[in-house]
Amino acid sequence: MVRVPLDIKSAIIEERPGAGKPHVFPVLWHNAGPGPPQETMIRILVIHYSQTGQATRAAKAMMAPVEAHPEFEVVWHNIEPVVPYPFPWGFFTFFDTFPESVYLDAPALKPANINPDARYDLIVLTYQVWFLSPSLPIAAFLKSPEARVLKGKPVITLIACRNMWLTAQESVKLLLSERGARLIDNVALIDQGPAWATFVTTPRWVLTGRNNAFWGIFPPAGVSAEDIAAASRFGHALVDQRHLIQSGLDQSLFAGLGAVNVNPGYIASERLAHRSFRIWGKLLRRVGKPGNPIRRAVLLVYILFLVTLILTVVPLGIVIRALLRPLMRERMDKEVTRLELPSGSGTERIRR
Ligand SMILES: Cc1cc2nc3c(=O)[nH]c(=O)nc-3n(C[C@H](O)[C@H](O)[C@H](O)COP(=O)(O)O)c2cc1C
């Protein structure tokens, strides 16, 4: 029995000795089950890394409707650093990671289990933020030779972090454009509770591993289970607009679905903190490698400086900006709109 390609995909040619012409039975070449043949399926690559599993859970929730649909094939690529990052983090190890994080000093990764030259119609890049930058394993992937998979592809970024993702996304946008990718959507899921609460719950979680609610005022750490489950709306949007995906997609599919929401109050704080991270990060990288005792001593000085900054300059800045807001409204609105691109913060399609 031989298989040959035919119009309708392929055929089984049954050769019966002495039966004259071979009999041709049409069959599906790759995919004998229900659904279209593999070469017409919409292939989506989901790249993910997560220490607690949160970012991966968000990606799974988003992709659940897609995976259930017979016209899609979803390939998962879990990024693994050669030397895993600890969880929970030690106090010094945590802070000692900021210089490499802000300078995107890529750690070595285990070999990728995907074929970067295979056909993918869309790529979902799931990441968390480390020190206002994409987490180091994600930055390492974006700088690796395997990142050629992104070339010419539409990309959706999915962020799960405390609440400060603006600067990290600017870095990711740059890395994606350097790889020749097109960012078509961005979804940002942030930790539950007000900023003053997550200022405590998120560090408590990453430094101790505890994510429970406590003292009656602090909510559980991390993105709420409801927000993660609601990420399935983006998967439904992919299914609904699947006819667009293989046609050189260059437009947002998630507009009107409340994909992001930029808090104008964070724009200046992130810029100030990022500038300070870069200045001190440069110095610390000159002093030594992570773990170097002299670097740790300088780091301690920086942590004290940072705490002073957070307790004095940051609240003062909030008050000054609130006073200046009426004068700066137009400029601020423009910046918010720019940072919310490409998906925007509109919610008009959610009910549908
Ligand atoms: C080293 C480190 C730095 C972090 N820095 C930020 C940050 O700058 N902004 C932010 O919103 N969240 C920050 N977070 C929280 C993470 O983005 C994320 O919410 C948390 O680590 C859980 O992610 P995961 O379990 O998916 O890895 C940081 C976490 C770590 C471990």
Short mmCIF file of C-alpha atoms and ligand atoms in Angstrom, two decimals:
data_model
loop_
_atom_site.label_atom_id
_atom_site.label_comp_id
_atom_site.label_asym_id
_atom_site.label_seq_id
_atom_site.Cartn_x
_atom_site.Cartn_y
_atom_site.Cartn_z
CA MET A 1 0.00 0.00 0.00
CA VAL A 2 1.42 3.43 -1.00
CA ARG A 3 0.37 6.95 -0.04
CA VAL A 4 0.34 9.62 -2.73
CA PRO A 5 -0.82 13.22 -2.53
CA LEU A 6 -4.05 13.89 -4.43
CA ASP A 7 -6.34 16.91 -4.81
CA ILE A 8 -8.31 16.00 -1.78
CA LYS A 9 -5.09 15.71 0.27
CA SER A 10 -3.98 12.11 -0.16
CA ALA A 11 -4.98 8.67 -1.10
CA ILE A 12 -4.40 5.07 -0.28
CA ILE A 13 -3.60 3.05 -3.35
CA GLU A 14 -4.38 -0.56 -2.81
CA GLU A 15 -2.53 -2.88 -5.10
CA ARG A 16 -4.19 -6.25 -5.42
CA PRO A 17 -2.12 -8.75 -7.39
CA GLY A 18 -3.85 -9.62 -10.63
CA ALA A 19 -6.67 -7.11 -10.04
CA GLY A 20 -5.63 -4.75 -12.88
CA LYS A 21 -5.70 -1.03 -12.05
CA PRO A 22 -4.94 -0.19 -8.39
CA HIS A 23 -7.95 1.03 -6.40
CA VAL A 24 -7.70 4.56 -5.00
CA PHE A 25 -9.36 5.42 -1.69
CA PRO A 26 -9.31 9.09 -0.67
CA VAL A 27 -8.07 9.69 2.86
CA LEU A 28 -6.92 12.63 4.96
CA TRP A 29 -3.15 12.84 4.96
CA HIS A 30 -2.24 13.84 8.53
CA ASN A 31 -5.40 14.12 10.46
CA ALA A 32 -7.64 11.14 10.32
CA GLY A 33 -9.83 12.41 13.20
CA PRO A 34 -12.54 15.09 13.04
CA GLY A 35 -11.58 18.58 11.90
CA PRO A 36 -9.58 19.90 8.98
CA PRO A 37 -6.29 18.42 7.75
CA GLN A 38 -3.20 19.60 9.59
CA GLU A 39 -1.84 21.81 6.83
CA THR A 40 -4.92 24.05 6.92
CA MET A 41 -5.20 24.12 10.72
CA ILE A 42 -4.47 27.41 12.45
CA ARG A 43 -1.26 26.83 14.41
CA ILE A 44 -0.65 28.94 17.49
CA LEU A 45 2.57 28.82 19.48
CA VAL A 46 2.26 29.77 23.16
CA ILE A 47 5.55 30.70 24.82
CA HIS A 48 5.41 30.73 28.61
CA TYR A 49 7.44 30.76 31.80
CA SER A 50 6.13 30.92 35.34
CA GLN A 51 7.52 30.32 38.80
CA THR A 52 4.23 29.81 40.64
CA GLY A 53 2.27 28.65 37.61
CA GLN A 54 0.20 31.85 37.54
CA ALA A 55 1.28 33.13 34.10
CA THR A 56 0.84 29.66 32.61
CA ARG A 57 -2.65 29.36 34.18
CA ALA A 58 -3.59 32.67 32.57
CA ALA A 59 -2.36 31.41 29.19
CA LYS A 60 -4.24 28.10 29.63
CA ALA A 61 -7.46 29.97 30.48
CA MET A 62 -7.04 32.20 27.44
CA MET A 63 -6.31 29.29 25.11
CA ALA A 64 -8.98 26.87 26.46
CA PRO A 65 -11.65 27.82 23.86
CA VAL A 66 -8.99 27.66 21.13
CA GLU A 67 -7.74 24.22 22.17
CA ALA A 68 -11.32 22.93 22.20
CA HIS A 69 -11.86 24.05 18.60
CA PRO A 70 -11.05 21.55 15.84
CA GLU A 71 -9.58 24.14 13.46
CA PHE A 72 -6.75 25.05 15.81
CA GLU A 73 -3.55 23.39 16.87
CA VAL A 74 -1.84 24.90 19.92
CA VAL A 75 1.85 24.22 20.59
CA TRP A 76 3.17 25.05 24.08
CA HIS A 77 6.76 26.07 24.71
CA ASN A 78 7.82 26.26 28.35
CA ILE A 79 11.00 28.27 28.78
CA GLU A 80 13.48 26.73 31.19
CA PRO A 81 16.62 28.49 32.41
CA VAL A 82 19.62 26.16 32.86
CA VAL A 83 19.93 27.39 36.46
CA PRO A 84 16.36 27.78 37.79
CA TYR A 85 15.49 30.96 39.69
CA PRO A 86 14.51 30.28 43.30
CA PHE A 87 10.96 30.43 44.59
CA PRO A 88 10.35 31.73 47.18
CA TRP A 89 13.18 34.21 46.71
CA GLY A 90 15.79 35.00 49.36
CA PHE A 91 15.77 38.70 50.28
CA PHE A 92 19.21 39.48 48.79
CA THR A 93 18.88 37.17 45.79
CA PHE A 94 15.63 38.96 44.94
CA PHE A 95 17.13 42.46 44.93
CA ASP A 96 20.42 41.23 43.47
CA THR A 97 18.51 40.24 40.31
CA PHE A 98 17.46 43.78 39.41
CA PRO A 99 20.65 44.92 37.61
CA GLU A 100 20.57 41.95 35.21
CA SER A 101 16.77 42.30 34.83
CA VAL A 102 16.84 45.96 33.77
CA TYR A 103 19.78 45.39 31.43
CA LEU A 104 18.11 42.23 30.01
CA ASP A 105 21.28 40.18 30.67
CA ALA A 106 20.03 36.90 29.30
CA PRO A 107 20.64 33.75 31.38
CA ALA A 108 21.39 30.46 29.57
CA LEU A 109 18.27 28.50 28.61
CA LYS A 110 17.77 24.76 28.15
CA PRO A 111 17.44 23.81 24.46
CA ALA A 112 14.00 24.68 23.09
CA ASN A 113 11.64 21.77 22.42
CA ILE A 114 10.03 23.52 19.44
CA ASN A 115 11.05 23.78 15.84
CA PRO A 116 11.51 27.55 15.30
CA ASP A 117 11.26 27.04 11.55
CA ALA A 118 7.87 25.32 11.65
CA ARG A 119 4.75 27.13 10.45
CA TYR A 120 2.93 29.16 13.11
CA ASP A 121 0.11 31.54 12.25
CA LEU A 122 0.13 33.39 15.56
CA ILE A 123 2.37 33.53 18.63
CA VAL A 124 1.27 34.22 22.20
CA LEU A 125 4.07 35.45 24.46
CA THR A 126 3.16 35.06 28.12
CA TYR A 127 5.35 36.84 30.63
CA GLN A 128 5.66 38.32 34.10
CA VAL A 129 7.47 41.51 35.00
CA TRP A 130 10.69 41.56 36.98
CA PHE A 131 11.88 45.02 38.05
CA LEU A 132 9.89 46.86 35.37
CA SER A 133 11.39 44.56 32.72
CA PRO A 134 10.29 41.29 31.12
CA SER A 135 11.39 38.42 33.43
CA LEU A 136 14.92 37.25 32.63
CA PRO A 137 13.93 33.85 31.15
CA ILE A 138 11.57 35.63 28.74
CA ALA A 139 14.19 38.24 27.85
CA ALA A 140 16.63 35.35 27.26
CA PHE A 141 14.18 33.68 24.89
CA LEU A 142 13.61 36.92 22.98
CA LYS A 143 17.37 37.24 22.49
CA SER A 144 17.98 33.57 21.65
CA PRO A 145 18.45 32.14 18.14
CA GLU A 146 15.09 30.35 18.58
CA ALA A 147 13.41 33.77 18.63
CA ARG A 148 13.65 33.69 14.83
CA VAL A 149 10.32 31.90 15.12
CA LEU A 150 8.85 35.39 15.67
CA LYS A 151 9.99 36.79 12.32
CA GLY A 152 7.08 38.09 10.28
CA LYS A 153 4.52 36.69 12.77
CA PRO A 154 1.62 38.40 14.53
CA VAL A 155 2.22 38.30 18.28
CA ILE A 156 -0.09 38.68 21.27
CA THR A 157 1.54 39.47 24.61
CA LEU A 158 -0.14 38.26 27.80
CA ILE A 159 1.21 39.79 31.02
CA ALA A 160 0.45 38.62 34.57
CA CYS A 161 2.16 40.81 37.16
CA ARG A 162 1.58 42.99 40.23
CA ASN A 163 0.56 46.17 38.36
CA MET A 164 3.64 47.83 36.91
CA TRP A 165 4.03 46.55 33.36
CA LEU A 166 4.29 49.69 31.23
CA THR A 167 8.09 49.92 30.96
CA ALA A 168 8.46 46.14 30.58
CA GLN A 169 6.05 46.19 27.66
CA GLU A 170 8.01 49.00 26.01
CA SER A 171 11.13 46.75 26.20
CA VAL A 172 9.18 43.79 24.84
CA LYS A 173 7.81 45.90 21.98
CA LEU A 174 11.38 46.83 21.04
CA LEU A 175 12.64 43.24 21.23
CA LEU A 176 9.69 42.03 19.15
CA SER A 177 10.25 44.62 16.46
CA GLU A 178 13.98 43.74 16.39
CA ARG A 179 12.90 40.13 15.74
CA GLY A 180 10.64 41.29 12.88
CA ALA A 181 7.41 40.40 14.73
CA ARG A 182 4.15 42.40 14.68
CA LEU A 183 2.49 43.06 18.03
CA ILE A 184 -1.26 42.89 17.41
CA ASP A 185 -2.62 42.68 20.97
CA ASN A 186 -1.60 43.01 24.59
CA VAL A 187 -3.49 41.64 27.58
CA ALA A 188 -2.37 42.75 31.06
CA LEU A 189 -3.72 40.94 34.13
CA ILE A 190 -2.78 42.55 37.43
CA ASP A 191 -2.83 41.44 41.06
CA GLN A 192 -6.07 41.76 42.99
CA GLY A 193 -6.62 44.56 45.50
CA PRO A 194 -5.61 48.21 45.70
CA ALA A 195 -1.99 49.23 44.99
CA TRP A 196 -1.21 49.82 48.70
CA ALA A 197 -2.28 46.22 49.42
CA THR A 198 -0.36 44.61 46.54
CA PHE A 199 2.69 46.61 47.59
CA VAL A 200 2.65 44.23 50.57
CA THR A 201 0.99 41.04 49.23
CA THR A 202 3.14 40.59 46.10
CA PRO A 203 6.57 40.92 47.82
CA ARG A 204 5.27 38.76 50.71
CA TRP A 205 4.30 36.10 48.15
CA VAL A 206 7.59 36.09 46.22
CA LEU A 207 9.74 36.30 49.38
CA THR A 208 7.87 33.75 51.53
CA GLY A 209 5.69 31.76 49.12
CA ARG A 210 2.56 32.70 51.14
CA ASN A 211 -0.30 34.05 49.04
CA ASN A 212 -3.23 33.86 51.49
CA ALA A 213 -5.39 36.80 52.61
CA PHE A 214 -4.45 38.07 56.08
CA TRP A 215 -5.28 40.57 58.83
CA GLY A 216 -8.72 41.09 57.31
CA ILE A 217 -7.42 43.89 55.08
CA PHE A 218 -4.97 42.21 52.74
CA PRO A 219 -6.43 40.15 49.86
CA PRO A 220 -4.75 36.98 48.55
CA ALA A 221 -1.65 37.70 46.47
CA GLY A 222 -1.65 37.43 42.71
CA VAL A 223 -4.21 37.81 39.94
CA SER A 224 -7.70 36.80 41.10
CA ALA A 225 -9.08 33.44 39.98
CA GLU A 226 -12.01 35.34 38.38
CA ASP A 227 -9.68 37.51 36.28
CA ILE A 228 -7.74 34.44 35.16
CA ALA A 229 -10.93 32.56 34.24
CA ALA A 230 -12.25 35.64 32.40
CA ALA A 231 -9.18 35.54 30.13
CA SER A 232 -11.11 32.89 28.19
CA ARG A 233 -12.91 35.79 26.46
CA PHE A 234 -9.73 36.37 24.46
CA GLY A 235 -9.70 32.74 23.35
CA HIS A 236 -13.33 33.06 22.24
CA ALA A 237 -12.34 36.18 20.28
CA LEU A 238 -9.60 34.17 18.52
CA VAL A 239 -12.09 31.45 17.63
CA ASP A 240 -14.69 33.96 16.43
CA GLN A 241 -12.17 35.79 14.23
CA ARG A 242 -10.26 32.70 13.07
CA HIS A 243 -10.89 33.55 9.41
CA LEU A 244 -8.59 36.60 9.90
CA ILE A 245 -5.67 34.77 11.50
CA GLN A 246 -4.17 33.19 8.39
CA SER A 247 -4.57 36.30 6.26
CA GLY A 248 -1.44 38.25 7.23
CA LEU A 249 -3.07 39.53 10.39
CA ASP A 250 -2.10 43.11 11.24
CA GLN A 251 -4.94 44.33 13.42
CA SER A 252 -6.10 43.96 16.99
CA LEU A 253 -8.48 41.06 17.67
CA PHE A 254 -9.11 42.06 21.28
CA ALA A 255 -10.24 45.71 20.89
CA GLY A 256 -13.29 46.33 23.09
CA LEU A 257 -12.54 43.36 25.37
CA GLY A 258 -10.91 45.28 28.23
CA ALA A 259 -7.48 43.82 27.44
CA VAL A 260 -5.49 46.51 29.26
CA ASN A 261 -6.06 49.47 31.50
CA VAL A 262 -3.27 51.99 31.97
CA ASN A 263 -3.28 53.82 35.28
CA PRO A 264 -1.88 57.29 34.43
CA GLY A 265 -0.57 57.56 38.01
CA TYR A 266 2.03 54.85 37.29
CA ILE A 267 3.57 56.40 34.19
CA ALA A 268 5.88 58.86 35.94
CA SER A 269 6.57 56.51 38.91
CA GLU A 270 7.69 53.74 36.54
CA ARG A 271 9.93 56.15 34.62
CA LEU A 272 11.55 57.42 37.80
CA ALA A 273 12.06 53.93 39.23
CA HIS A 274 13.39 52.57 35.93
CA ARG A 275 15.89 55.42 35.65
CA SER A 276 17.07 54.73 39.20
CA PHE A 277 17.32 50.96 38.44
CA ARG A 278 19.45 51.69 35.39
CA ILE A 279 21.85 54.05 37.19
CA TRP A 280 22.34 51.76 40.19
CA GLY A 281 22.18 48.63 38.06
CA LYS A 282 25.09 49.88 35.94
CA LEU A 283 27.14 50.51 39.07
CA LEU A 284 26.28 47.13 40.62
CA ARG A 285 27.15 45.23 37.43
CA ARG A 286 30.54 46.97 37.45
CA VAL A 287 31.14 45.99 41.09
CA GLY A 288 30.70 42.26 40.47
CA LYS A 289 28.51 39.34 39.48
CA PRO A 290 25.30 38.50 41.42
CA GLY A 291 26.24 37.14 44.85
CA ASN A 292 29.56 39.05 45.03
CA PRO A 293 29.95 40.27 48.69
CA ILE A 294 31.02 43.84 47.73
CA ARG A 295 28.09 44.05 45.32
CA ARG A 296 25.80 42.97 48.18
CA ALA A 297 27.14 45.77 50.40
CA VAL A 298 26.43 48.39 47.67
CA LEU A 299 23.05 46.72 47.12
CA LEU A 300 22.18 47.23 50.79
CA VAL A 301 22.90 50.97 50.40
CA TYR A 302 20.64 51.01 47.32
CA ILE A 303 17.81 49.20 49.14
CA LEU A 304 17.93 51.87 51.89
CA PHE A 305 17.96 54.57 49.20
CA LEU A 306 15.01 52.91 47.44
CA VAL A 307 12.94 52.67 50.63
CA THR A 308 13.61 56.37 51.33
CA LEU A 309 12.62 57.19 47.74
CA ILE A 310 9.38 55.19 48.03
CA LEU A 311 8.47 56.81 51.37
CA THR A 312 9.30 60.40 50.37
CA VAL A 313 9.69 61.24 46.67
CA VAL A 314 6.97 58.88 45.38
CA PRO A 315 4.11 60.25 47.59
CA LEU A 316 5.33 63.80 46.94
CA GLY A 317 5.29 63.10 43.21
CA ILE A 318 1.72 61.75 43.45
CA VAL A 319 0.58 64.97 45.18
CA ILE A 320 2.41 67.22 42.67
CA ARG A 321 1.03 65.30 39.71
CA ALA A 322 -2.51 65.46 41.14
CA LEU A 323 -2.13 69.25 41.39
CA LEU A 324 -0.73 69.53 37.87
CA ARG A 325 -3.21 67.07 36.34
CA PRO A 326 -5.63 69.71 34.96
CA LEU A 327 -2.72 71.36 33.09
CA MET A 328 -1.30 68.09 31.80
CA ARG A 329 -4.55 66.27 31.03
CA GLU A 330 -4.26 66.38 27.24
CA ARG A 331 -0.64 65.18 27.19
CA MET A 332 -1.41 62.48 29.74
CA ASP A 333 -4.46 61.22 27.83
CA LYS A 334 -2.35 60.90 24.68
CA GLU A 335 0.31 58.94 26.54
CA VAL A 336 -2.28 56.63 28.12
CA THR A 337 -3.80 55.94 24.68
CA ARG A 338 -0.35 55.18 23.26
CA LEU A 339 0.55 52.81 26.10
CA GLU A 340 -2.77 51.01 25.78
CA LEU A 341 -2.11 50.19 22.12
CA PRO A 342 -2.72 47.97 20.26
CA SER A 343 -5.73 46.52 22.12
CA GLY A 344 -7.00 49.57 24.02
CA SER A 345 -9.01 49.67 27.23
CA GLY A 346 -12.50 49.74 25.69
CA THR A 347 -14.94 47.15 27.04
CA GLU A 348 -17.83 47.46 24.58
CA ARG A 349 -17.44 43.93 23.15
CA ILE A 350 -17.24 42.05 26.47
CA ARG A 351 -20.99 41.40 26.74
CA ARG A 352 -21.08 39.99 23.22
C1 LIG B 1 12.26 39.36 40.91
C2 LIG B 1 10.83 39.85 40.76
C3 LIG B 1 10.60 41.17 40.41
C4 LIG B 1 9.28 41.61 40.21
N1 LIG B 1 9.07 42.89 39.76
C5 LIG B 1 7.82 43.28 39.42
C6 LIG B 1 7.60 44.57 38.84
O1 LIG B 1 8.50 45.35 38.59
N2 LIG B 1 6.30 44.90 38.51
C7 LIG B 1 5.25 44.08 38.76
O2 LIG B 1 4.11 44.46 38.46
N3 LIG B 1 5.43 42.84 39.30
C8 LIG B 1 6.69 42.42 39.62
N4 LIG B 1 6.90 41.15 40.15
C9 LIG B 1 5.75 40.22 40.28
C10 LIG B 1 5.73 39.29 39.04
O3 LIG B 1 5.50 40.04 37.87
C11 LIG B 1 4.69 38.16 39.12
O4 LIG B 1 3.43 38.70 39.38
C12 LIG B 1 5.00 37.12 40.18
O5 LIG B 1 6.39 36.91 40.25
C13 LIG B 1 4.33 35.78 39.86
O6 LIG B 1 4.74 35.37 38.57
P1 LIG B 1 4.87 33.86 38.08
O7 LIG B 1 4.43 33.00 39.17
O8 LIG B 1 4.03 33.71 36.87
O9 LIG B 1 6.32 33.65 37.76
C14 LIG B 1 8.20 40.71 40.40
C15 LIG B 1 8.46 39.40 40.81
C16 LIG B 1 9.75 38.96 40.98
C17 LIG B 1 9.98 37.53 41.37
#
